[in-house]
Short mmCIF file of C-alpha atoms and ligand atoms in Angstrom, two decimals:
data_model
loop_
_atom_site.label_atom_id
_atom_site.label_comp_id
_atom_site.label_asym_id
_atom_site.label_seq_id
_atom_site.Cartn_x
_atom_site.Cartn_y
_atom_site.Cartn_z
CA UNK A 263 8.35 -1.40 16.59
CA UNK A 264 5.93 -1.24 19.76
CA UNK A 265 2.44 -1.61 18.87
CA UNK A 266 0.29 -0.97 21.65
CA UNK A 267 -2.32 -3.89 21.77
CA UNK A 268 -3.16 -3.29 25.23
CA UNK A 269 -4.50 0.45 24.62
CA UNK A 270 -6.44 -0.78 21.66
CA UNK A 271 -7.84 -3.66 23.33
CA UNK A 272 -9.27 -1.35 26.25
CA UNK A 273 -10.48 0.81 23.85
CA UNK A 274 -12.52 -1.40 21.68
CA UNK A 275 -13.66 -3.07 24.99
CA UNK A 276 -15.34 0.40 26.21
CA UNK A 277 -16.73 1.01 22.72
CA UNK A 278 -17.18 -1.81 20.88
CA UNK A 279 -17.32 -4.85 23.05
CA UNK A 280 -19.01 -6.96 20.16
CA UNK A 281 -15.61 -6.92 18.45
CA UNK A 282 -13.87 -8.68 21.07
CA UNK A 283 -16.24 -11.74 21.07
CA UNK A 284 -14.36 -14.51 20.47
CA UNK A 285 -15.88 -17.71 17.78
CA UNK A 286 -17.79 -20.22 19.14
CA UNK A 287 -16.19 -23.40 19.33
CA UNK A 288 -18.97 -24.94 17.57
CA UNK A 289 -19.54 -22.42 14.93
CA UNK A 290 -19.44 -22.96 11.01
CA UNK A 291 -18.85 -20.50 7.90
CA UNK A 292 -22.96 -20.23 8.17
CA UNK A 293 -22.62 -18.70 11.34
CA UNK A 294 -20.56 -16.07 10.48
CA UNK A 295 -22.67 -14.57 7.98
CA UNK A 296 -22.78 -14.17 3.90
CA UNK A 297 -21.91 -10.78 2.33
CA UNK A 298 -23.26 -10.02 -1.12
CA UNK A 299 -21.19 -7.21 -2.57
CA UNK A 300 -22.57 -5.39 -5.56
CA UNK A 301 -20.69 -2.59 -7.93
CA UNK A 302 -17.50 -2.94 -10.23
CA UNK A 303 -18.62 -1.63 -13.53
CA UNK A 304 -16.21 -1.72 -16.43
CA UNK A 305 -12.72 -0.61 -15.35
CA UNK A 306 -13.44 -0.72 -11.58
CA UNK A 307 -14.10 -4.42 -10.61
CA UNK A 308 -10.84 -3.68 -8.41
CA UNK A 309 -13.46 -1.56 -5.84
CA UNK A 310 -15.41 -4.41 -5.45
CA UNK A 311 -12.55 -6.82 -5.03
CA UNK A 312 -10.84 -4.90 -2.43
CA UNK A 313 -14.07 -4.63 -0.53
CA UNK A 314 -14.81 -8.24 -0.95
CA UNK A 315 -11.66 -9.46 0.45
CA UNK A 316 -11.84 -6.91 3.62
CA UNK A 317 -15.19 -8.78 4.19
CA UNK A 318 -13.34 -11.89 3.79
CA UNK A 319 -10.54 -11.51 6.08
CA UNK A 320 -12.36 -9.80 8.75
CA UNK A 321 -14.24 -12.92 9.58
CA UNK A 322 -17.21 -13.47 7.47
CA UNK A 323 -17.95 -16.64 6.61
CA UNK A 324 -18.90 -16.24 2.88
CA UNK A 325 -18.48 -13.55 0.76
CA UNK A 326 -19.67 -12.93 -3.02
CA UNK A 327 -19.54 -10.52 -5.39
CA UNK A 328 -22.05 -9.29 -7.85
CA UNK A 329 -20.35 -7.62 -10.96
CA UNK A 330 -22.38 -4.61 -12.72
CA UNK A 331 -21.30 -6.05 -16.02
CA UNK A 332 -22.98 -8.20 -18.38
CA UNK A 333 -20.54 -10.91 -18.01
CA UNK A 334 -17.91 -11.82 -15.52
CA UNK A 335 -14.70 -9.75 -15.80
CA UNK A 336 -12.64 -12.66 -14.57
CA UNK A 337 -13.71 -16.71 -13.99
CA UNK A 338 -12.06 -16.39 -10.56
CA UNK A 339 -10.23 -14.40 -8.75
CA UNK A 340 -6.90 -15.83 -8.53
CA UNK A 341 -5.13 -13.65 -5.62
CA UNK A 342 -8.63 -14.83 -3.50
CA UNK A 343 -10.37 -18.07 -5.07
CA UNK A 344 -12.34 -18.01 -1.77
CA UNK A 345 -14.87 -15.35 -3.06
CA UNK A 346 -17.39 -16.56 -5.06
CA UNK A 347 -18.03 -14.25 -8.40
CA UNK A 348 -21.42 -13.57 -9.69
CA UNK A 349 -23.08 -10.79 -12.23
CA UNK A 350 -25.28 -8.55 -10.30
CA UNK A 351 -28.45 -10.03 -11.59
CA UNK A 352 -27.51 -13.70 -10.53
CA UNK A 353 -26.62 -12.31 -6.81
CA UNK A 354 -29.56 -10.59 -6.93
CA UNK A 355 -31.71 -13.68 -6.90
CA UNK A 356 -29.65 -15.34 -4.02
CA UNK A 357 -31.72 -16.03 -0.62
CA UNK A 358 -28.54 -16.59 1.49
CA UNK A 359 -27.44 -13.12 1.79
CA UNK A 360 -26.85 -11.47 5.46
CA UNK A 361 -25.68 -8.12 4.62
CA UNK A 362 -25.46 -6.34 1.18
CA UNK A 363 -22.78 -3.52 0.20
CA UNK A 364 -23.62 -1.77 -2.88
CA UNK A 365 -21.72 1.49 -4.72
CA UNK A 366 -18.09 0.63 -4.95
CA UNK A 367 -17.25 1.44 -8.45
CA UNK A 368 -20.59 0.63 -9.66
CA UNK A 369 -20.90 3.68 -11.60
CA UNK A 370 -24.53 5.43 -12.48
CA UNK A 371 -25.77 4.31 -15.65
CA UNK A 372 -29.51 2.97 -16.06
CA UNK A 373 -28.28 -0.62 -15.53
CA UNK A 374 -26.77 0.38 -12.06
CA UNK A 375 -29.28 2.41 -11.48
CA UNK A 376 -32.08 -0.39 -11.73
CA UNK A 377 -29.79 -2.61 -9.69
CA UNK A 378 -29.79 -0.51 -6.82
CA UNK A 379 -33.70 -0.17 -6.92
CA UNK A 380 -34.02 -3.99 -7.23
CA UNK A 381 -31.96 -4.58 -4.22
CA UNK A 382 -33.55 -1.70 -1.96
CA UNK A 383 -37.12 -2.96 -2.84
CA UNK A 384 -36.25 -6.97 -2.17
CA UNK A 385 -33.79 -6.70 0.68
CA UNK A 386 -35.59 -3.68 2.36
CA UNK A 387 -34.93 -5.36 5.94
CA UNK A 388 -31.57 -6.90 5.70
CA UNK A 389 -28.59 -4.77 6.36
CA UNK A 390 -27.40 -2.49 3.70
CA UNK A 391 -24.44 -0.14 3.18
CA UNK A 392 -24.75 2.27 0.97
CA UNK A 393 -21.40 3.44 -0.44
CA UNK A 394 -20.09 5.77 -3.57
CA UNK A 395 -22.07 5.62 -6.96
CA UNK A 396 -25.09 4.11 -4.67
CA UNK A 397 -24.73 7.66 -2.65
CA UNK A 398 -24.58 9.33 -6.13
CA UNK A 399 -27.69 7.59 -7.34
CA UNK A 400 -29.55 8.28 -3.98
CA UNK A 401 -28.60 12.08 -4.54
CA UNK A 402 -29.94 12.12 -8.15
CA UNK A 403 -33.20 10.20 -7.71
CA UNK A 404 -35.62 11.42 -5.09
CA UNK A 405 -37.44 7.88 -5.24
CA UNK A 406 -34.75 6.05 -3.31
CA UNK A 407 -34.99 8.43 -0.50
CA UNK A 408 -37.99 6.38 0.77
CA UNK A 409 -36.49 3.12 0.57
CA UNK A 410 -33.85 3.92 3.24
CA UNK A 411 -34.54 2.60 6.87
CA UNK A 412 -32.31 2.02 10.48
CA UNK A 413 -30.93 -0.88 9.12
CA UNK A 414 -28.87 1.03 6.61
CA UNK A 415 -25.73 2.85 6.77
CA UNK A 416 -24.38 5.67 4.43
CA UNK A 417 -20.85 6.33 3.74
CA UNK A 418 -20.36 9.52 2.20
CA UNK A 419 -17.03 11.19 1.61
CA UNK A 420 -17.41 14.86 2.06
CA UNK A 421 -18.08 15.54 -1.75
CA UNK A 422 -20.63 12.66 -1.89
CA UNK A 423 -22.07 13.96 1.12
CA UNK A 424 -22.22 17.66 -0.64
CA UNK A 425 -24.11 16.01 -3.45
CA UNK A 426 -26.31 14.15 -0.84
CA UNK A 427 -27.28 17.54 0.99
CA UNK A 428 -27.11 19.45 -2.42
CA UNK A 429 -24.45 21.99 -0.76
CA UNK A 430 -20.56 22.31 -1.59
CA UNK A 431 -18.14 20.37 -0.65
CA UNK A 432 -16.63 23.31 1.77
CA UNK A 433 -19.65 24.07 3.21
CA UNK A 434 -20.08 20.13 4.66
CA UNK A 435 -15.88 20.71 5.73
CA UNK A 436 -16.87 23.83 7.49
CA UNK A 437 -19.57 22.08 9.64
CA UNK A 438 -19.04 18.82 9.76
CA UNK A 439 -21.12 17.78 13.01
CA UNK A 440 -23.83 19.78 11.54
CA UNK A 441 -23.70 17.84 7.85
CA UNK A 442 -23.60 14.36 9.82
CA UNK A 443 -26.63 15.22 11.36
CA UNK A 444 -28.49 16.46 8.32
CA UNK A 445 -27.58 13.45 6.51
CA UNK A 446 -28.98 11.45 9.49
CA UNK A 447 -31.68 13.22 9.87
CA UNK A 448 -32.53 13.52 5.64
CA UNK A 449 -32.02 9.88 5.08
CA UNK A 450 -33.09 8.40 8.44
CA UNK A 451 -30.12 5.82 8.50
CA UNK A 452 -26.82 5.76 10.09
CA UNK A 453 -24.81 7.95 8.22
CA UNK A 454 -20.90 7.95 8.33
CA UNK A 455 -19.36 11.03 7.10
CA UNK A 456 -15.54 9.94 6.17
CA UNK A 457 -12.24 12.11 5.86
CA UNK A 458 -10.05 13.42 8.46
CA UNK A 459 -11.79 12.37 12.33
CA UNK A 460 -14.90 10.32 10.46
CA UNK A 461 -18.14 11.12 12.24
CA UNK A 462 -21.16 8.79 12.62
CA UNK A 463 -24.21 9.86 13.43
CA UNK A 464 -26.18 7.28 15.30
CA UNK A 465 -29.30 9.22 16.21
CA UNK A 466 -30.76 12.38 16.80
CA UNK A 467 -28.32 13.49 19.61
CA UNK A 468 -25.61 10.55 19.35
CA UNK A 469 -22.45 10.65 16.95
CA UNK A 470 -19.11 9.04 17.41
CA UNK A 471 -16.35 11.17 16.12
CA UNK A 472 -13.26 8.82 15.18
CA UNK A 473 -9.85 9.71 15.92
CA UNK A 474 -7.61 6.43 14.97
CA UNK A 475 -5.77 6.48 11.61
CA UNK A 476 -3.94 9.27 9.48
CA UNK A 477 -3.89 10.79 6.31
CA UNK A 478 -2.38 7.57 4.65
CA UNK A 479 -5.54 6.43 4.54
CA UNK A 480 -6.25 9.24 1.38
CA UNK A 481 -5.27 6.83 -1.12
CA UNK A 482 -7.74 5.11 -3.85
CA UNK A 483 -9.98 2.04 -2.49
CA UNK A 484 -9.02 3.02 1.10
CA UNK A 485 -13.25 3.56 1.42
CA UNK A 486 -13.54 0.51 -0.42
CA UNK A 487 -11.55 -1.33 2.43
CA UNK A 488 -13.68 0.41 4.96
CA UNK A 489 -16.92 -0.55 3.70
CA UNK A 490 -15.79 -4.04 3.03
CA UNK A 491 -15.22 -3.96 6.89
CA UNK A 492 -18.23 -2.87 8.03
CA UNK A 493 -20.76 -5.30 6.00
CA UNK A 494 -18.51 -8.12 7.32
CA UNK A 495 -19.21 -6.93 11.04
CA UNK A 496 -23.06 -6.47 9.83
CA UNK A 497 -23.13 -9.95 8.34
CA UNK A 498 -21.29 -11.16 11.44
CA UNK A 499 -24.77 -10.12 13.71
CA UNK A 500 -23.26 -6.62 14.91
CA UNK A 501 -25.95 -4.51 14.86
CA UNK A 502 -25.30 -1.12 12.49
CA UNK A 503 -24.35 1.38 15.06
CA UNK A 504 -21.67 -0.62 16.63
CA UNK A 505 -20.42 -2.03 13.18
CA UNK A 506 -20.33 1.58 11.76
CA UNK A 507 -18.29 2.79 14.44
CA UNK A 508 -16.27 -0.28 15.26
CA UNK A 509 -15.34 -0.72 11.07
CA UNK A 510 -14.54 3.06 11.03
CA UNK A 511 -11.93 2.78 13.88
CA UNK A 512 -10.66 -0.73 13.08
CA UNK A 513 -9.71 0.79 9.46
CA UNK A 514 -7.87 3.85 10.73
CA UNK A 515 -5.91 1.59 13.65
CA UNK A 516 -5.00 -0.57 10.94
CA UNK A 517 -3.44 2.46 9.34
CA UNK A 518 -1.58 3.25 12.30
CA UNK A 519 -0.79 -0.09 12.45
CA UNK A 520 0.73 0.09 8.99
CA UNK A 521 3.07 3.27 9.96
CA UNK A 522 4.75 1.62 13.27
CA UNK A 523 5.80 -0.61 10.73
CA UNK A 524 6.91 2.23 8.13
CA UNK A 525 4.44 0.93 5.52
CA UNK A 526 2.87 4.41 5.61
CA UNK A 527 1.39 6.96 6.02
CA UNK A 528 3.50 7.81 2.76
CA UNK A 529 3.00 5.01 0.01
CA UNK A 530 0.33 2.84 1.88
CA UNK A 531 -2.00 1.34 -0.35
CA UNK A 532 -5.59 0.11 0.39
CA UNK A 533 -5.24 -3.78 0.05
CA UNK A 534 -2.61 -3.20 2.78
CA UNK A 535 -4.89 -2.40 5.52
CA UNK A 536 -7.12 -5.73 5.23
CA UNK A 537 -4.15 -8.15 6.63
CA UNK A 538 -3.34 -5.43 9.47
CA UNK A 539 -6.89 -5.09 10.07
CA UNK A 540 -7.25 -9.04 10.29
CA UNK A 541 -4.03 -8.74 12.53
CA UNK A 542 -5.90 -6.28 14.65
CA UNK A 543 -8.77 -8.45 15.24
CA UNK A 544 -7.02 -11.33 16.13
CA UNK A 545 -4.68 -9.56 18.46
CA UNK A 546 -7.81 -7.60 20.24
CA UNK A 547 -8.80 -11.36 21.28
CA UNK A 548 -5.85 -12.27 22.86
CA UNK A 549 -5.38 -11.53 26.89
CA UNK A 550 -1.57 -11.87 27.20
CA UNK A 551 -0.06 -8.63 26.00
N1 NPW B 641 -9.56 0.61 -7.92
C1 NPW B 641 -11.08 1.00 -8.12
O1 NPW B 641 -11.71 0.62 -8.98
C2 NPW B 641 -11.31 2.31 -7.51
C3 NPW B 641 -12.48 2.71 -7.62
N2 NPW B 641 -13.39 3.84 -7.17
C4 NPW B 641 -14.86 4.09 -7.58
O2 NPW B 641 -14.95 4.99 -8.35
C5 NPW B 641 -15.73 5.99 -8.32
C6 NPW B 641 -15.48 7.54 -8.23
O3 NPW B 641 -15.42 7.78 -6.92
P1 NPW B 641 -14.51 9.30 -6.35
O4 NPW B 641 -14.64 8.98 -5.11
O5 NPW B 641 -12.85 9.05 -6.46
O6 NPW B 641 -15.16 10.04 -7.29
P2 NPW B 641 -16.02 11.46 -6.56
O7 NPW B 641 -16.88 10.85 -6.23
O8 NPW B 641 -16.21 12.69 -7.92
O9 NPW B 641 -15.20 12.12 -5.74
C7 NPW B 641 -13.98 12.85 -5.90
C8 NPW B 641 -13.77 14.02 -4.93
O10 NPW B 641 -14.63 14.42 -3.82
C9 NPW B 641 -13.44 14.84 -3.09
N3 NPW B 641 -13.01 14.23 -1.90
C10 NPW B 641 -13.18 13.16 -1.57
N4 NPW B 641 -12.93 12.89 -0.72
C11 NPW B 641 -12.11 14.35 0.13
C12 NPW B 641 -12.14 14.25 1.61
N5 NPW B 641 -12.01 13.51 2.52
N6 NPW B 641 -11.84 15.54 1.92
C13 NPW B 641 -12.29 16.56 0.80
N7 NPW B 641 -12.60 16.26 -0.31
C14 NPW B 641 -12.85 14.97 -0.33
C15 NPW B 641 -12.49 15.20 -3.66
O11 NPW B 641 -12.44 16.56 -4.15
P3 NPW B 641 -11.42 17.51 -4.70
O12 NPW B 641 -10.45 18.06 -3.86
O13 NPW B 641 -10.19 16.67 -5.83
O14 NPW B 641 -11.83 18.64 -5.65
C16 NPW B 641 -12.23 14.22 -5.03
O15 NPW B 641 -12.08 15.08 -6.07
C17 NPW B 641 -16.83 5.53 -7.26
O16 NPW B 641 -17.62 4.77 -7.70
C18 NPW B 641 -15.56 4.44 -6.57
O17 NPW B 641 -16.33 3.63 -5.85
C19 NPW B 641 -12.35 4.34 -5.77
O18 NPW B 641 -12.98 3.69 -4.84
C20 NPW B 641 -11.18 4.21 -6.45
C21 NPW B 641 -10.74 2.53 -6.35
N1 ADP B 642 -6.46 12.97 6.35
C1 ADP B 642 -7.60 11.66 6.75
N2 ADP B 642 -7.10 11.61 7.64
C2 ADP B 642 -7.97 9.90 8.10
N3 ADP B 642 -8.64 9.14 7.14
C3 ADP B 642 -8.54 9.91 6.12
C4 ADP B 642 -7.83 11.20 5.84
N4 ADP B 642 -8.26 10.98 4.37
C5 ADP B 642 -9.16 9.92 3.88
N5 ADP B 642 -9.57 9.51 4.71
C6 ADP B 642 -10.37 8.20 5.21
O1 ADP B 642 -9.97 7.50 3.92
C7 ADP B 642 -11.20 6.29 3.58
C8 ADP B 642 -11.50 7.45 1.68
O2 ADP B 642 -12.59 6.62 1.38
P1 ADP B 642 -12.77 7.34 -0.01
O3 ADP B 642 -12.98 8.80 -0.21
O4 ADP B 642 -14.42 6.64 -0.18
O5 ADP B 642 -12.04 6.67 -1.08
P2 ADP B 642 -12.12 5.37 -2.09
O6 ADP B 642 -13.34 5.85 -3.00
O7 ADP B 642 -10.82 5.84 -2.95
O8 ADP B 642 -11.98 4.30 -1.81
C9 ADP B 642 -12.18 7.08 4.55
O9 ADP B 642 -12.39 6.17 5.50
C10 ADP B 642 -11.93 8.42 5.02
O10 ADP B 642 -12.11 8.45 6.11
#
């Protein structure tokens, strides 16, 4: 199994140079940012847990989950006790979050809607990744439209994009470049149209077409892991455009690495991407292979 680290490194150097920045020797956990992740309604706690693990292992200093539930579904995350657990209402009171992710497994009930409104109104100038049910609420209620800005990233899959643009999924897929541009122009933020060859619309005239990854990524929770990686890079100080593109690329390359180890494409699961992405990030920092 030969993993072409040098090819990955030179691509990253050219397109996402911040991914290759080593940690400062005198850095501490505060330097690497605090991530806040809101979502995980009853029965969907797994989605925010996957996102949180991805955020932590991609290098964020601290990761906090706010479950959209009346009480915590578990007192501690046995498999990752480093992650701090709150209800969404408690997490929204915290002032130390550098970047937010909202929507994974969040549901679209009144409580979820209220939480999205509170976050987007009060944390307007912090980076926010809007994923999954945050996008479904965005599509449903026009009141959210004015709350998006250039600090924000939306990450729809084709059906979420169809809801946002009031089209059919087939229409989105037939004209993906146009759909990504429409998302950017209608929602005024970086727009990541997921699926085979994910498109990231960065400005009116600039987009990134991702070619890493494969169909093994079409598995439950893979988008949650991507969103966790993206918010981690944001919390570590990367700008929105680079964080969006770099996360999409790293997520795809993590899948390629797993396939080279015969852990995919078939049967590869979302959580397996996380350690592969961590290995990749560290390999990119090395210069001797
Ligand atoms: N462990 C957990 O807790 C998990 C929780 N999760 C949470 O579940 C919630 C519901 O999310 P969701 O995405 O499953 O439902 P929804 O928005 O109705 O879209 C589904 C439809 O979209 C389509 N579609 C998707 N991709 C496409 C593509 N590339 N190309 C084309 N079409 C594509 C596809 O349509 P089809 O082709 O089947 O007609 C499919 O039926 C959400 O909160 C999420 O975070 C999940 O993250 C999983 C792990
Ligand atoms: N055929 C494919 N080739 C490459 N990437 C894919 C393919 N199908 C899905 N993906 C990627 O997998 C992820 C799926 O995310 P999403 O649909 O939100 O799933 P979930 O909600 O289960 O987490 C996205 O990053 C998407 O780009």
